[in-house]
Coordinates of C-alpha atoms in Angstrom, one line a residue:
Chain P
X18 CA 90.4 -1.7 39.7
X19 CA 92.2 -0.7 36.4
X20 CA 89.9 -2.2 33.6
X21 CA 86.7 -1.7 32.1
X22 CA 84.0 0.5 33.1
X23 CA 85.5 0.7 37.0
X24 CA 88.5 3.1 35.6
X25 CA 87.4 6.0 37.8
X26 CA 87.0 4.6 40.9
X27 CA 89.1 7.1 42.5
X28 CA 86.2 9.5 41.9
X29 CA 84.0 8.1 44.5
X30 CA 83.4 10.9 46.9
X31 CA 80.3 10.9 49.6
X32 CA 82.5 12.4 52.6
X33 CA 81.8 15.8 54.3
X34 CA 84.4 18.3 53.9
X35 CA 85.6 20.8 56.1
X36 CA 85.6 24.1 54.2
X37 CA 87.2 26.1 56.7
X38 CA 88.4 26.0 60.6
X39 CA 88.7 28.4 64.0
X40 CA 89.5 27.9 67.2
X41 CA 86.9 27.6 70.2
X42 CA 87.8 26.9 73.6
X43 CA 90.7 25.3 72.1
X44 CA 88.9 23.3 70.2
X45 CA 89.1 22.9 66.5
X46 CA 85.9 23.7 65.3
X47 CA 85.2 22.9 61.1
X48 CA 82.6 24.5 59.6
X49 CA 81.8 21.6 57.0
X50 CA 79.8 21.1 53.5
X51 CA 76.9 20.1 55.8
X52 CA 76.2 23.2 57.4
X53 CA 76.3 25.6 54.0
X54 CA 73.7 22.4 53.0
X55 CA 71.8 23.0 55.9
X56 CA 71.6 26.9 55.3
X57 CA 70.1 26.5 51.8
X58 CA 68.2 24.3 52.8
X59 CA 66.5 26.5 55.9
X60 CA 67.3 29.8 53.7
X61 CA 65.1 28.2 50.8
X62 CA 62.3 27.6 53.4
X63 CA 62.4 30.6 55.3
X64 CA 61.9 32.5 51.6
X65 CA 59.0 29.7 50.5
X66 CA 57.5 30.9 54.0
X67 CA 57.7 34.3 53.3
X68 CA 56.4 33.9 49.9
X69 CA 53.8 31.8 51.2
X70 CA 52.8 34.4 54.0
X71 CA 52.3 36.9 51.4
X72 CA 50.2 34.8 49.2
X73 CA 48.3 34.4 52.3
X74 CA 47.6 37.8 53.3
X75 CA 46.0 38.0 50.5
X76 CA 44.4 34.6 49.8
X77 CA 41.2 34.8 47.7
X78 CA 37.8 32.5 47.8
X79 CA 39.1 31.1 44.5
X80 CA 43.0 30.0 45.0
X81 CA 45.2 29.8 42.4
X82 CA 48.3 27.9 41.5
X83 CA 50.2 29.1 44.3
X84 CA 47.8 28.9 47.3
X85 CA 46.5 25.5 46.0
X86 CA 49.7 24.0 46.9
X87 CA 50.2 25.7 50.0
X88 CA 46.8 24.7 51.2
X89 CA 47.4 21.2 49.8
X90 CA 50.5 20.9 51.9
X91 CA 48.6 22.6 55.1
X92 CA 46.2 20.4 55.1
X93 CA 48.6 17.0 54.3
X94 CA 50.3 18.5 57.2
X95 CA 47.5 19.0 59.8
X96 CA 46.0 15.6 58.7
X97 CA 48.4 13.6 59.2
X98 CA 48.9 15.5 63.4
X99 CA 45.7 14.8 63.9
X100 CA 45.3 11.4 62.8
X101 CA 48.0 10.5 65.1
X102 CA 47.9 12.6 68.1
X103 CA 44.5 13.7 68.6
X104 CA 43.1 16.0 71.0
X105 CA 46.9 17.6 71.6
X106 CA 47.2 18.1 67.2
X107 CA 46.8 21.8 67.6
X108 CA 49.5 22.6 70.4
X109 CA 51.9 20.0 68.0
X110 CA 51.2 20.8 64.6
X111 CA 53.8 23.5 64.2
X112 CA 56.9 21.8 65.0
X113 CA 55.9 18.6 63.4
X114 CA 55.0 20.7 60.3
X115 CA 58.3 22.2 60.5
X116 CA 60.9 19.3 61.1
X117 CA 58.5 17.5 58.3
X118 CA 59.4 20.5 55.6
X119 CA 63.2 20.4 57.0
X120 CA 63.8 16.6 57.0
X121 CA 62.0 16.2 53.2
X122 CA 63.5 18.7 51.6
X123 CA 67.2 17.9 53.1
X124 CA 66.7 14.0 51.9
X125 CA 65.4 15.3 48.5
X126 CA 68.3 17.9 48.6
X127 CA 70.5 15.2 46.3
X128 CA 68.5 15.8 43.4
X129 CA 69.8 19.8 43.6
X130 CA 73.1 18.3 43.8
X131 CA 73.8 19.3 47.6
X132 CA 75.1 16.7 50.0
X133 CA 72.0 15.7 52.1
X134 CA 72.5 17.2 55.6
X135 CA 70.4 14.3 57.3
X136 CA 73.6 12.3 56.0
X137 CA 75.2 14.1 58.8
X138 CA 74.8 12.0 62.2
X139 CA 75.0 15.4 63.6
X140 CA 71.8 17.0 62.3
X141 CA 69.5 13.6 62.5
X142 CA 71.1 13.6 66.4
X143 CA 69.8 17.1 67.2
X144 CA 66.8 16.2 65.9
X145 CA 66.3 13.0 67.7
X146 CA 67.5 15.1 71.3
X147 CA 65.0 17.6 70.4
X148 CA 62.3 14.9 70.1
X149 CA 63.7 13.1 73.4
X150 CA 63.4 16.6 75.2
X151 CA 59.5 16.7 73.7
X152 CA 58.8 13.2 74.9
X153 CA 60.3 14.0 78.6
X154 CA 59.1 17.5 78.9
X155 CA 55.0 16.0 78.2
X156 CA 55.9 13.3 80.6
X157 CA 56.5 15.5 83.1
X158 CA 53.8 17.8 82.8
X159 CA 51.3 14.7 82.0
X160 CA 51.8 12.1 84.4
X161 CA 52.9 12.7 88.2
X162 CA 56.1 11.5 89.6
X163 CA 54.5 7.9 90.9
X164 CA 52.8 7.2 87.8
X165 CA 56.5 8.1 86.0
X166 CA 58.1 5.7 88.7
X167 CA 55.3 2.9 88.3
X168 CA 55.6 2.8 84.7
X169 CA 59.5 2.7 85.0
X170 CA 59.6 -0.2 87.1
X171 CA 56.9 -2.2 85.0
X172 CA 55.8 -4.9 84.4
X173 CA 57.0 -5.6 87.8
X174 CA 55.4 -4.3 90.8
X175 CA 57.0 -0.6 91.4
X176 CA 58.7 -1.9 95.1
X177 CA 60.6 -4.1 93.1
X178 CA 62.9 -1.9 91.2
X179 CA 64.4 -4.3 89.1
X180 CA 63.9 -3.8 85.7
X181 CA 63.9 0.6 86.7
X182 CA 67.8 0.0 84.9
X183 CA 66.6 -1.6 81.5
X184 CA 63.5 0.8 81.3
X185 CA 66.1 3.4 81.6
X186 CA 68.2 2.3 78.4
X187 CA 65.2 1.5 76.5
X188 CA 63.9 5.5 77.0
X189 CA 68.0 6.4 76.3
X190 CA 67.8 4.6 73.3
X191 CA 64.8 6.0 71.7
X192 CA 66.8 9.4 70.1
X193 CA 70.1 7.2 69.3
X194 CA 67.8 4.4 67.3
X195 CA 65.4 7.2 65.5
X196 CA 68.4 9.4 64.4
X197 CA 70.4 6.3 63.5
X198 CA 67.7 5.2 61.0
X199 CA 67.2 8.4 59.6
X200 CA 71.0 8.8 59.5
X201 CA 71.7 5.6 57.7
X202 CA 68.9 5.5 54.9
X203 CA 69.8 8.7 53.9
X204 CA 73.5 7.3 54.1
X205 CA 73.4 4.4 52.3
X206 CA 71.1 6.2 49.2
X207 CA 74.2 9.1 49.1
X208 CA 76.8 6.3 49.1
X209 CA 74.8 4.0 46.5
X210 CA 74.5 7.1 44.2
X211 CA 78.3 7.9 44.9
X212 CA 79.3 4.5 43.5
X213 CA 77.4 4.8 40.7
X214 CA 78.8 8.4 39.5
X215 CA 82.2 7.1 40.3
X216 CA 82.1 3.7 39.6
X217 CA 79.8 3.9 36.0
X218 CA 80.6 7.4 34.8
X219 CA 81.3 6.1 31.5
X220 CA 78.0 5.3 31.1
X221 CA 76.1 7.3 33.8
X222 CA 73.8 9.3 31.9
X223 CA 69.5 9.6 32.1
X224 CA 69.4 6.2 33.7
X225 CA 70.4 6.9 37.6
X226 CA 67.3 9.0 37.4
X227 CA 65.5 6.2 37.8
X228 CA 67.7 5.3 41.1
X229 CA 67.1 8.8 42.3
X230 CA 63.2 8.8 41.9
X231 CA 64.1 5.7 44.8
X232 CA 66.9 6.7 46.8
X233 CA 66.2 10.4 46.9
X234 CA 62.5 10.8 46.5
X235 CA 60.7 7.7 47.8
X236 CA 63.1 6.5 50.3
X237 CA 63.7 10.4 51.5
X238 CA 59.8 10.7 51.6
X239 CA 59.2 7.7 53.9
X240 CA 61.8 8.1 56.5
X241 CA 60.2 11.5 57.1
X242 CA 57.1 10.2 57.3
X243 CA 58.5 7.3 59.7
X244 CA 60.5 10.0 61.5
X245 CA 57.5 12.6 62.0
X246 CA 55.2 9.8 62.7
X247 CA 57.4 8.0 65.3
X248 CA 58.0 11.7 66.8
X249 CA 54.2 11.7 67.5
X250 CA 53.3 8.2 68.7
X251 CA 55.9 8.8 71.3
X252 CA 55.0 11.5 72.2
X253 CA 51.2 10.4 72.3
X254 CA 52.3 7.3 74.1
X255 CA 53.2 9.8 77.3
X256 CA 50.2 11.7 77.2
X257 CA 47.5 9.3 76.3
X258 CA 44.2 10.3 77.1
X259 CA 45.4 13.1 79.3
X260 CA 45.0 15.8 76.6
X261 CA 41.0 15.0 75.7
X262 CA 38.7 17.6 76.6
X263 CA 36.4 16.1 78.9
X264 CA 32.7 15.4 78.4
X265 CA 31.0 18.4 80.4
X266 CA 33.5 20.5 78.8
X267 CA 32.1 20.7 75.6
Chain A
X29 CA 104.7 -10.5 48.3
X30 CA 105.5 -8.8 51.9
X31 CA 102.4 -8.1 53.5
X32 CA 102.0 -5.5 56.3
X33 CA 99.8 -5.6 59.6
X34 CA 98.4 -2.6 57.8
X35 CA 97.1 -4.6 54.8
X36 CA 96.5 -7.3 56.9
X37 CA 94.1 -5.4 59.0
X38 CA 92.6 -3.9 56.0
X39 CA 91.8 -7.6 54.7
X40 CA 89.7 -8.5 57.8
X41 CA 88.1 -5.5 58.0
X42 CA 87.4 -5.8 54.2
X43 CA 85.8 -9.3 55.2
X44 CA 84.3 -7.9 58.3
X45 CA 82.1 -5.4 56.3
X46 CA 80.7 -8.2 54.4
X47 CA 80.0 -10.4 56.9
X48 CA 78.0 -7.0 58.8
X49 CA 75.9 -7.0 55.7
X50 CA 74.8 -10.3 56.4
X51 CA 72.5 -8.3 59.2
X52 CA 70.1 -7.4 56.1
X53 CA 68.7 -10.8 55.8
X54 CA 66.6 -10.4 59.1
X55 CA 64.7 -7.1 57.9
X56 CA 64.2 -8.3 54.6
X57 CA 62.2 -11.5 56.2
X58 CA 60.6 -9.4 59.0
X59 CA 59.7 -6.3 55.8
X60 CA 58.4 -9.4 53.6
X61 CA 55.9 -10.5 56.0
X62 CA 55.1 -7.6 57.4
X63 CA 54.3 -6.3 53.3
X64 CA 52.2 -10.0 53.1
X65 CA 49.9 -9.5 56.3
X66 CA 49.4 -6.1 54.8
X67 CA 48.2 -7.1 51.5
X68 CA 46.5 -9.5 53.4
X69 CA 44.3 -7.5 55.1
X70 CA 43.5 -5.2 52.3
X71 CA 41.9 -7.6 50.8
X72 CA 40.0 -8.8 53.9
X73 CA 39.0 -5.0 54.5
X74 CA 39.6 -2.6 50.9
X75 CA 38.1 0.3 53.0
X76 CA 41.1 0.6 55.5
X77 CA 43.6 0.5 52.9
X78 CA 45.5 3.9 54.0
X79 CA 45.6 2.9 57.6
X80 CA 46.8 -0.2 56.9
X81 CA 49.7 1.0 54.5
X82 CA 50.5 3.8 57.1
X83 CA 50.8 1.1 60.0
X84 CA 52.8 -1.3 57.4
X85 CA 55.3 1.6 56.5
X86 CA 55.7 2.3 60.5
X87 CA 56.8 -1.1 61.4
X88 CA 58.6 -1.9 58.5
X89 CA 61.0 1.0 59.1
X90 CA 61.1 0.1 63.1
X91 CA 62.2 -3.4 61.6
X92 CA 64.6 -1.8 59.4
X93 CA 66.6 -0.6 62.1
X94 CA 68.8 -4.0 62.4
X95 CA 69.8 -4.3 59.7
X96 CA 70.5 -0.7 59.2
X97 CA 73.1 -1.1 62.3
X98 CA 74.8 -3.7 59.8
X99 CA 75.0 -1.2 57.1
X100 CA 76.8 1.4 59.5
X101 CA 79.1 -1.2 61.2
X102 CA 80.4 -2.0 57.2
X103 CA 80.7 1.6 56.3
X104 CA 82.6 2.2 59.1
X105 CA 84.9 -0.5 58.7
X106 CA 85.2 0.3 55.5
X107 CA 85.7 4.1 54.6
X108 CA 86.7 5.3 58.9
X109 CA 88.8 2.4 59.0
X110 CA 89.2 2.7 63.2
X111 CA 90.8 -0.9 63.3
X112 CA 94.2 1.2 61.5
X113 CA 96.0 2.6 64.0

């Protein structure tokens, strides 16, 4: 690579970097260009929270700039809950709301010129355990232990353990595959805009906006979407109709 | 030339990486017709439009997944380089 426009190909850099190191339990632990990512990221949200609370307290009949996007947003948010989970929206709404914010503005986090910290297997991997814990826990407290066991040993009858084993690798594989996508379209947009600082700088300029209105903002804003919305039909898929109020109820 | 089982290695894995790739040919059939049957049916039924596009976008990136796996295998062979000892 020593002609032409591929001169700088030496300047290709996607990696995370350690920025510094300490011992735990022996271990060498690095604290890495992902985590200070991850901390503007959640310190920019916890302040747009706070701002937004204070707008809030104060909302008026007529909203203004401000509170017209935060009640846009609000009500994207809680729209999209309740079209996919139904009568359990309101107990879920929060945390979906929450890792919806966290995932979009980490994959749109390129276009501030941070590293994306979803492009860290280890933060899309804590999110996928944290949705594997939701889906177990509201198994659990949904379904009793012989409708757990019956629908672990389908579609053959529930003496017949047989296929208990592959159901078992099919519910372990839920988090790996849902972090693993997340992981590797956010991955393969930061290594595709690498390549073409590195590779094109000569004549990198205005154009590889357009490939970050695609890699950054639409791809970013669909896997959330995919993510959040996966989140919920599995966890909707365990509780079914469990959560409706029933008829006398209302 | 003198070539090392360190370039050698390097080589294959070079190959290896492109041959992973290959992976992306499934999704982009199974993302083509899923995109079709979805235009499909918004023209059968303009109304559900939204639910359609939010039910195409879910299984497209469930079908993704594959060929995702591909993509990881290649960067991996690529830029960790584990086959180096």
């Amino acid at each position: 690579m020593s002609h032409g426009l591929l001169v700088s190909a030496d300047n290709i850099d996607f990696m995370i970097h350690g920025l510094f190191s300490y011992e735990l339990f022996g271990q060498t632990v690095w604290i890495t260009t992902s985590h200070v990512c991850i901390l503007i990221v959640m310190l920019s949200l916890i302040l747009f929270a706070i701002a937004a609370n204070r707008k809030l307290a104060h909302a008026t009949d007529v909203p203004d700039n401000f509170q017209n996007v935060i009640e846009l947003m609000v009500e994207f948010l809680d729209s999209i809950v309740k079209g996919a989970m139904g009568g359990s929206a309101k107990r879920f709404s929060n945390y979906i709301s929450t890792i919806f914010l966290f995932i979009f503005f980490s994959n749109i986090s390129g276009l501030f010129g941070l590293r994306p910290p979803t492009a860290d297997y280890g933060t899309t991997f804590a999110l996928g355990v944290i949705t594997f814990c939701l889906i177990h826990f509201n198994q659990f407290k949904y379904q009793s232990l012989k409708e757990i066991w019956v629908d672990m040993c389908s579609p053959l009858p529930p003496w017949l353990p047989i296929w208990f084993p592959i159901n078992l690798i099919s519910e372990i594989a839920v988090p790996i595959s849902l972090s693993l996508r997340l992981f590797a379209n956010v991955l393969s947009g930061t290594v595709m805009m690498a390549l073409v600082y590195g590779l094109l700088s000569a004549i990198a300029y205005v154009w590889p906006s357009v490939l970050h209105i695609y890699f950054d903002l639409f791809s970013g804003g669909i896997q959330t979407y995919v993510f959040t919305m996966l989140t919920m039909t599995y966890i909707k898929n365990v509780i079914g109709d469990r959560d409706e109020v029933p008829a006398e109820a209302k | 030339m003198n070539i090392t089982g360190e370039d050698l290695i390097l080589a294959c894995s070079a190959i290896g990486a492109g041959l992973a790739v290959i992976a992306g040919i499934g999704p982009g059939i199974g993302q083509g017709i899923a995109a079709g049957h979805a235009a499909a049916a918004v023209g059968r039924n303009p109304g559900a439009q939204g639910q359609i596009m939010s039910t195409m976008l879910l299984g497209q990136a469930v079908a993704e997944t594959t060929g995702l796996y591909g993509l990881l295998v290649a960067m991996l062979l690529l830029f960790v380089k584990p086959l180096v000892g």
